[in-house]
């Protein structure tokens, strides 16, 4: 048996899953003042009458990282940055204390200017004087050669609570995002570690000895202990939880749209051939663009509780949220329209009718017609947005002739609907989208379900440069000498092997077959008129997915 | 968060799966390091910089510019249509108002491709800027255009295409043709009888650095633009004036390129040549992108660049100043130079040889331009290549007068020999190309 636990802004959702599917669910309001107690009591409740030894693992989805940033409770961070020539940086956040160190690594990972260690010492002195406890170290092109970052880190060891090294956080190129990612990682370290320790304590108290996993923004999970060093990977894992949970019992082997229709917003995401779509460069939180891998989601300001207004002759729905009249509010909302049409059970029919009446009158129509118009309008708006995001996704920049002419285009024929108003909108939305709409049975516990079932994910990036005679796994930072006859096949084998090793440390249970090379580039390096070597770039990944053994509806 | 002052459209298409041949400078690897630099600098995250995919240009788009012998399909590959389509996508983004400016970082280049195309010259099959220009003239009714070609090689193809078109002012800055391919681009190449003075060539001595190049921009290009007042300025942004370029001899830097772009302030820039793929392109392209977006480029420099590494010698600066004066004399005396060129003739005839270095083809051309006061005059090009093709091309300019049109159509219809000759009639106003084989 496994337990999935979603700690949201208002509720804690817990689900207990056995070989035969969902055995028990619990939903409780969360009280952040006695947070630990809430977690303990909800786990206790869901696993009542179960021997803790029977629980194989516990999966958490948490907003701790996200909230620490959004609520500005993060720590001040000293950033040691090797900038070199290039775009002038702007580091506007008051919690970033930046110190720039001379030195430069170029795009091939060659040292163009040595690192100035005297300056590093000056930076260290400054950080200590400023009482900095958390540090980020970032160099330009450090994922091509991390030696400068490593040297800086060595000079700073033992003087600070935590140091985030840029190259360890992602193998992708993007210096400003690398800085933001390292900053956030160090910045939320303290709060996240407290959370992780509390959870561990709570589980010890309950006598649970099973491994604990945390959901990441990419829809995969990671061992709680491991995640303490990279808390930034757990930001924005909420949408990932609901997407993974919502589609848990649905065949996603084709292209699909996932719509999470809430009170205030509707979140749109996509699956391509069964794999959730990622943000191309990384997720953004509170204005910080990061290198954190995360699922593609676009929020639009329209939901069940959106305020309906008449502007001229047309209806405007959202983005302001109001309490629906049917539930004691003062303003008309789509929820009231649903109530008028009998599409939802709860709430007051009379109040809903009363709220819609003025709108109906000014449009010279009956209340029922008005309600239908509202629903149609809302679904039309959602459908337009879905199509416009699809267009954007399908016109993403590509860099080869083959991809430009024959690249994969997303053409979903199915939509999965989640959230409170989903059921009421299903038919109209299906008409507007021209797609079959599916309601997962268990969307009310989608988040905890998503956390519970998600598989461990991991990713590695590799650069092989036979002209310079080295290979490097970006995130691991070990530059290794290789023979000049090192081939693409060698590289592919090696990266998969390394990824499996890394994933196992993260708690991965699968085998080599679950690992995929998702990006591959190979270039001949020609100097003069001779080929002097080969440049190979590979990215291998365990794609997010669900643990199949628990999925048998 | 950095925000661009000018909204900039970027069509970045490195064509990572195409090369002329495996070790050719125009190979897969060419824009690899540029891509890495642009990604690492995070330029695509800057608010206001938008990336677009290229379009695929159509045969008709090419036929508006070139006479491809025997036809477009046999002289081009998809890579050429996409490169030209990249320039078109950049121009459309600007003209539709989606962005203020656009930069097409595409390959292969195009500025050596002339009106008649028997094969590839200087790595170019079709002229990507010209295909773009003719497309926007047709679709957006743009009238006055200036092309400033800052590639190190003379833009002889673009010059040839607009030689008799006063609505496209062509200005080329390049290394002196006596020292570099294609061996043309002297001050006395100043345009045909219908557009004398609307081709300006500024050949620069080898070793010219930032100081000399920027002097030319400030003292010739900008004053001429001020007077000409084009609707659109296009920069053929070759990057082989760079001090590290392996096939040229100039001393321009990334900082100089950014400054040049800032001064010139083009609406659209299109990458041309530039084969120092590791030491120049990553930094030059970054510099141009920042300059076009109106962002601070003062910290863009090559890792091995030192202040004062390249200075213009006194004698070289004197020479550059003299060339500038000569060019301005051409510009200021267009009318007189035109009548000297015409000398009361009805037709002006010129002969030339064109060498296609990439494909090893020699072509002999005779150009006969009708002197016309109503329009810029139709052109009859007779061409013979050592591939065996014989061509007569009748080229009607934009806004052709009735007399020119009647005469060109008349010749097209009446030509009967020599047998085997391919006869083309290109009519820009009606957007058509007629072909027949004698």
Short mmCIF file of C-alpha atoms in Angstrom, two decimals, chain A residues 213 216-222 244 274-276 278 293 295 453-461 475 495-519 539-547:
data_model
loop_
_atom_site.label_atom_id
_atom_site.label_comp_id
_atom_site.label_asym_id
_atom_site.label_seq_id
_atom_site.Cartn_x
_atom_site.Cartn_y
_atom_site.Cartn_z
CA UNK A 213 9.09 10.87 -1.74
CA UNK A 216 8.68 17.82 -8.31
CA UNK A 217 7.49 20.37 -10.84
CA UNK A 218 8.14 17.90 -13.65
CA UNK A 219 5.51 15.47 -12.44
CA UNK A 220 8.06 13.01 -11.09
CA UNK A 221 9.15 12.34 -7.54
CA UNK A 222 12.38 12.33 -5.60
CA UNK A 244 -0.63 13.53 -13.14
CA UNK A 274 1.30 10.13 -23.74
CA UNK A 275 3.99 12.36 -22.28
CA UNK A 276 3.17 15.63 -20.53
CA UNK A 278 7.25 20.68 -20.47
CA UNK A 293 11.95 21.43 -15.35
CA UNK A 295 5.02 20.80 -16.79
CA UNK A 453 1.41 7.40 -8.20
CA UNK A 454 4.14 9.48 -9.75
CA UNK A 455 7.37 7.78 -10.68
CA UNK A 456 10.85 8.96 -9.83
CA UNK A 457 12.25 11.15 -12.59
CA UNK A 458 15.75 12.34 -13.30
CA UNK A 459 17.66 13.90 -16.14
CA UNK A 460 21.26 14.21 -17.29
CA UNK A 461 22.97 16.26 -19.95
CA UNK A 475 24.96 18.21 -13.71
CA UNK A 495 24.74 8.54 -20.31
CA UNK A 496 22.01 5.96 -19.82
CA UNK A 497 24.19 4.05 -17.41
CA UNK A 498 24.98 7.24 -15.47
CA UNK A 499 21.34 8.26 -15.41
CA UNK A 500 20.26 4.91 -14.05
CA UNK A 501 22.86 5.24 -11.32
CA UNK A 502 21.66 8.74 -10.41
CA UNK A 503 17.99 7.76 -10.55
CA UNK A 504 18.53 4.82 -8.22
CA UNK A 505 19.93 7.21 -5.65
CA UNK A 506 16.75 9.24 -6.06
CA UNK A 507 14.67 6.17 -5.37
CA UNK A 508 14.01 4.94 -8.90
CA UNK A 509 12.85 1.34 -9.10
CA UNK A 510 12.74 0.78 -12.85
CA UNK A 511 15.31 -0.45 -15.33
CA UNK A 512 17.31 0.83 -18.32
CA UNK A 513 14.24 0.40 -20.50
CA UNK A 514 12.49 3.28 -18.75
CA UNK A 515 15.31 5.68 -19.64
CA UNK A 516 15.22 7.65 -22.86
CA UNK A 517 17.55 9.82 -24.84
CA UNK A 518 15.35 12.83 -25.46
CA UNK A 519 17.79 15.12 -27.23
CA UNK A 539 20.06 14.58 -22.87
CA UNK A 540 18.65 11.51 -21.19
CA UNK A 541 15.57 11.49 -19.04
CA UNK A 542 13.20 9.30 -17.15
CA UNK A 543 9.92 10.63 -18.37
CA UNK A 544 7.25 11.31 -15.78
CA UNK A 545 4.68 8.62 -15.53
CA UNK A 546 2.62 6.68 -13.08
CA UNK A 547 3.44 3.55 -11.19
#
